[in-house]
mmCIF file of C-alpha atoms in Angstrom:
data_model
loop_
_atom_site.group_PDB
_atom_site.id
_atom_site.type_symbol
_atom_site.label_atom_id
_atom_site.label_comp_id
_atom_site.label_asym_id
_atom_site.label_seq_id
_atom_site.Cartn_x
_atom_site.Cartn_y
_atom_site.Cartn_z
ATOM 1 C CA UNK X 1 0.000 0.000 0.000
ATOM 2 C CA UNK X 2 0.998 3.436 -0.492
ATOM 3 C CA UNK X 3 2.472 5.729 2.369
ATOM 4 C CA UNK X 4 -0.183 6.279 5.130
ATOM 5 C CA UNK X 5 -1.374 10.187 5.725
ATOM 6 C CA UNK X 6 -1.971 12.031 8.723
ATOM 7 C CA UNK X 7 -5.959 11.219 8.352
ATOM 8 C CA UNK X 8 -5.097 7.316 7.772
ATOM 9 C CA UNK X 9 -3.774 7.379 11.132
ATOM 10 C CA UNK X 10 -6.268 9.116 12.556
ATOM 11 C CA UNK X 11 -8.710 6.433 10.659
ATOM 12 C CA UNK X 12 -6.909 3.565 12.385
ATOM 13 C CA UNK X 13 -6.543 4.870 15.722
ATOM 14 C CA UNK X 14 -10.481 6.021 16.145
ATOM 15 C CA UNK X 15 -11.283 2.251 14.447
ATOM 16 C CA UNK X 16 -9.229 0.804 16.726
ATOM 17 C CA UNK X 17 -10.820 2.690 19.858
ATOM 18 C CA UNK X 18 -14.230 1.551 18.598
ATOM 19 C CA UNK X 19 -13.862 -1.696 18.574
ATOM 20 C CA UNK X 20 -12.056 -1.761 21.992
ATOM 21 C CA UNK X 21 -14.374 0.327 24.157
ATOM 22 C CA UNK X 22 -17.263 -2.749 24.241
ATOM 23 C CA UNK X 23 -14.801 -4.848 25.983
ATOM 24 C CA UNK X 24 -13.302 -1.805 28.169
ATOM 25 C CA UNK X 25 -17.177 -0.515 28.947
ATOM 26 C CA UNK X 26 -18.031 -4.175 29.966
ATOM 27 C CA UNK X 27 -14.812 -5.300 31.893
ATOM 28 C CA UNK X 28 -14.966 -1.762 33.746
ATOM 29 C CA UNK X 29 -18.746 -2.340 34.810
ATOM 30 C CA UNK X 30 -18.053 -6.208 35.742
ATOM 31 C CA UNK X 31 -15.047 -4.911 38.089
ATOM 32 C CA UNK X 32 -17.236 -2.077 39.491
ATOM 33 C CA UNK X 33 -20.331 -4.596 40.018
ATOM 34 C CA UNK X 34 -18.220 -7.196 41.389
ATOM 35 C CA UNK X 35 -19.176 -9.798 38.881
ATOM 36 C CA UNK X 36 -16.877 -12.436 39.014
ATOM 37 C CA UNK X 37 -16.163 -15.476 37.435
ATOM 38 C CA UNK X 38 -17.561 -19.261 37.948
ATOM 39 C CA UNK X 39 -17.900 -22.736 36.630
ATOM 40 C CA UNK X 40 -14.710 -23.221 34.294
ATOM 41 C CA UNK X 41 -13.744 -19.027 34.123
ATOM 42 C CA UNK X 42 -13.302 -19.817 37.850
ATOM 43 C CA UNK X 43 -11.416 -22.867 37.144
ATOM 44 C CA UNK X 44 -9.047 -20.721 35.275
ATOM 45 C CA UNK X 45 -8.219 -18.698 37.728
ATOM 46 C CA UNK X 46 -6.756 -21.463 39.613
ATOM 47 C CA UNK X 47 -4.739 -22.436 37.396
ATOM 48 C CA UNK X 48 -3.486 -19.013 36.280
ATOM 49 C CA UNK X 49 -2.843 -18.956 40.186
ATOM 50 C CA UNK X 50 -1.040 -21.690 40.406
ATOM 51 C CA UNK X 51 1.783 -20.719 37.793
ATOM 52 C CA UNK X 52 3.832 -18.863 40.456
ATOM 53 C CA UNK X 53 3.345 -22.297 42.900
ATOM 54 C CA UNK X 54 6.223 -25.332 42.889
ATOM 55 C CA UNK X 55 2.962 -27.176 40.971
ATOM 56 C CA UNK X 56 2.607 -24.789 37.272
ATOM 57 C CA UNK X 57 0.293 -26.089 35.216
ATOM 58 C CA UNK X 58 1.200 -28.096 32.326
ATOM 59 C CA UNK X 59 -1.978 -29.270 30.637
ATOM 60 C CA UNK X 60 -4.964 -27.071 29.449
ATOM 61 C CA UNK X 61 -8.189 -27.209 30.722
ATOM 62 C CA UNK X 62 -9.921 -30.589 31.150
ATOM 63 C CA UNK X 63 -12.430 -31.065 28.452
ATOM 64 C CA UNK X 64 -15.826 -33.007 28.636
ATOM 65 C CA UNK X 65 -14.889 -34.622 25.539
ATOM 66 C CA UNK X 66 -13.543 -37.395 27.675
ATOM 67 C CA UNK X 67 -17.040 -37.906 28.392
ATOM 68 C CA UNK X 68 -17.945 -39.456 24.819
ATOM 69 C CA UNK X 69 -14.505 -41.726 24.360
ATOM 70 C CA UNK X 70 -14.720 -45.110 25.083
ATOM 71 C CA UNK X 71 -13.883 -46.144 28.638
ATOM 72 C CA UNK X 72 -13.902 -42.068 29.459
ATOM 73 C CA UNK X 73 -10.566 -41.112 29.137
ATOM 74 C CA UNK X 74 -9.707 -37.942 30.547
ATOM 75 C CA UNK X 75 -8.974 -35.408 27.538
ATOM 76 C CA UNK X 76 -7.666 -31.706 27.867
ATOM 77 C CA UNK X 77 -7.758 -28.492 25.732
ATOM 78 C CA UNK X 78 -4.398 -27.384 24.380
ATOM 79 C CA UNK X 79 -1.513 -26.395 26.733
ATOM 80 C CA UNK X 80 -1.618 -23.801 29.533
ATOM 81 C CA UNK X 81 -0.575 -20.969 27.278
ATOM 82 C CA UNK X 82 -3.907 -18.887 28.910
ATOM 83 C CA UNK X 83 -2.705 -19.405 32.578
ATOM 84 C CA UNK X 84 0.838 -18.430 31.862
ATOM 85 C CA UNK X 85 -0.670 -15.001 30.102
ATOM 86 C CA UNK X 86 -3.221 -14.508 32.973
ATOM 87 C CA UNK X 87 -0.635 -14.975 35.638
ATOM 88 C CA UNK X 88 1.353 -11.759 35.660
ATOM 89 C CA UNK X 89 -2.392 -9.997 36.145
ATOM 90 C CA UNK X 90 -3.512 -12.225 38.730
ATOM 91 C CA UNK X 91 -0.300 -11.714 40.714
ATOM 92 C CA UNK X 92 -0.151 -8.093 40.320
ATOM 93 C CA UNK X 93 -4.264 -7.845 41.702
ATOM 94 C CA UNK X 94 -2.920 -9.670 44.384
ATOM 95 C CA UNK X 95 -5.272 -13.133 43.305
ATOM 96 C CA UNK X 96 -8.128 -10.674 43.379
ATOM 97 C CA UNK X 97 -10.890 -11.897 40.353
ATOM 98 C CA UNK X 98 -10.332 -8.446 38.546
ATOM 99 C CA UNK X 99 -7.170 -9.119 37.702
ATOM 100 C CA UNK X 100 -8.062 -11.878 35.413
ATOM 101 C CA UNK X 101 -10.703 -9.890 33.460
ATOM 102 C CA UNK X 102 -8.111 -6.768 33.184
ATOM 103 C CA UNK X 103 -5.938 -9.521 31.961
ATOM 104 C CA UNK X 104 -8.474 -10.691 29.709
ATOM 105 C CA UNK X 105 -9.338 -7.634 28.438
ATOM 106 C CA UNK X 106 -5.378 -6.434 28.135
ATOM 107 C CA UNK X 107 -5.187 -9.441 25.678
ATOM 108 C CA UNK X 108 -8.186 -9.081 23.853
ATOM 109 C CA UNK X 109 -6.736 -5.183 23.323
ATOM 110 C CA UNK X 110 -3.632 -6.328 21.863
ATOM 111 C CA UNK X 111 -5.365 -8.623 19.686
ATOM 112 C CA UNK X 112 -7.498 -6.000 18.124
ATOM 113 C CA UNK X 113 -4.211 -3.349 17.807
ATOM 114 C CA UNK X 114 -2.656 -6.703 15.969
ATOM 115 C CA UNK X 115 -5.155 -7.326 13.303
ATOM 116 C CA UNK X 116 -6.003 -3.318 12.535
ATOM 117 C CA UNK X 117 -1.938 -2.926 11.969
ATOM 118 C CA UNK X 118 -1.874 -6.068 10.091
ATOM 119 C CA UNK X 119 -4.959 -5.224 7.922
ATOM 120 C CA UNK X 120 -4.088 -1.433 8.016
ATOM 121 C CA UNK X 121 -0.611 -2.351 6.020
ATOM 122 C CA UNK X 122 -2.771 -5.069 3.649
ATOM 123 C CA UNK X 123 -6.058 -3.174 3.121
ATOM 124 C CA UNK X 124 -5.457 0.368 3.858
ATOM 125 C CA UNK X 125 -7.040 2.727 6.076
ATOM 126 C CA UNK X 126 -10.560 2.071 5.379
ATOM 127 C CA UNK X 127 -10.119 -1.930 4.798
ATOM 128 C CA UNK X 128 -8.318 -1.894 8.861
ATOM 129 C CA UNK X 129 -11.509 0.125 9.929
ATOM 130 C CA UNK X 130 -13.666 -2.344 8.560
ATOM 131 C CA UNK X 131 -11.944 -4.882 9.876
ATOM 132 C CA UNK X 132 -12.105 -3.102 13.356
ATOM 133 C CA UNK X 133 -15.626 -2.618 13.273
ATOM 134 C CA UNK X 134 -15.940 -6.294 12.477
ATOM 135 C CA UNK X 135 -14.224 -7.268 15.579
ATOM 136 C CA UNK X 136 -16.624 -5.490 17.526
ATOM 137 C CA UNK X 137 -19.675 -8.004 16.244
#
């Protein structure tokens, strides 16, 4: 793509802050509500607990797929990539709840600023605000 102007930018940015402030607006009222997480968010938490502990975590989640093999073994989701990113927040709230959904929402933030540069330098201006808006639905 051609050289990005002044107004691109400006484009981008404002995209980019659209699509972000759902997920700010609703992390910021869960925190201020006290809405906290249960059932397998909860479960989690634990985990993204226990990565400071002499026991890490070194499976994902445990799935309910293990439910439907034969003789029911136990199956997990994917490595513990999500407690080891949830870990520095969780510490850093003290192992208060909010700091999971800051950390949540920290990483959801960064995934947004990653596509809208990635489709910014692909699509342009108005192809990385599309895409924005997009991530928003």
């Amino acid at each position: 793509m051609s050289t990005s102007t002044t107004e691109d930018r400006w484009i981008v940015r404002a995209a980019v802050v659209v699509a972000s402030l759902p997920l700010v607006i609703s992390v910021g009222l869960a925190v201020v509500r006290g809405e906290w997480m249960a059932g397998d968010r909860s479960i989690m938490g634990l985990f993204a607990h226990d990565v400071f502990t002499r026991n890490p975590p070194l499976l994902g989640t445990i799935s309910t797929l293990g439910n439907y093999t034969e003789g029911g073994a136990q199956v997990h989701h994917l490595g513990p990539a999500q407690f080891y990113a949830l870990a520095v927040p969780d510490w850093l709230a003290g192992g208060h709840p909010a700091g999971l959904l800051i950390g949540g929402l920290i990483i959801n933030l960064l995934a947004i600023a990653t596509v809208v540069r990635f489709a910014n330098r692909r699509l342009g201006a108005l192809g990385a605000a599309g895409i924005a808006l997009a991530c928003v639905g």
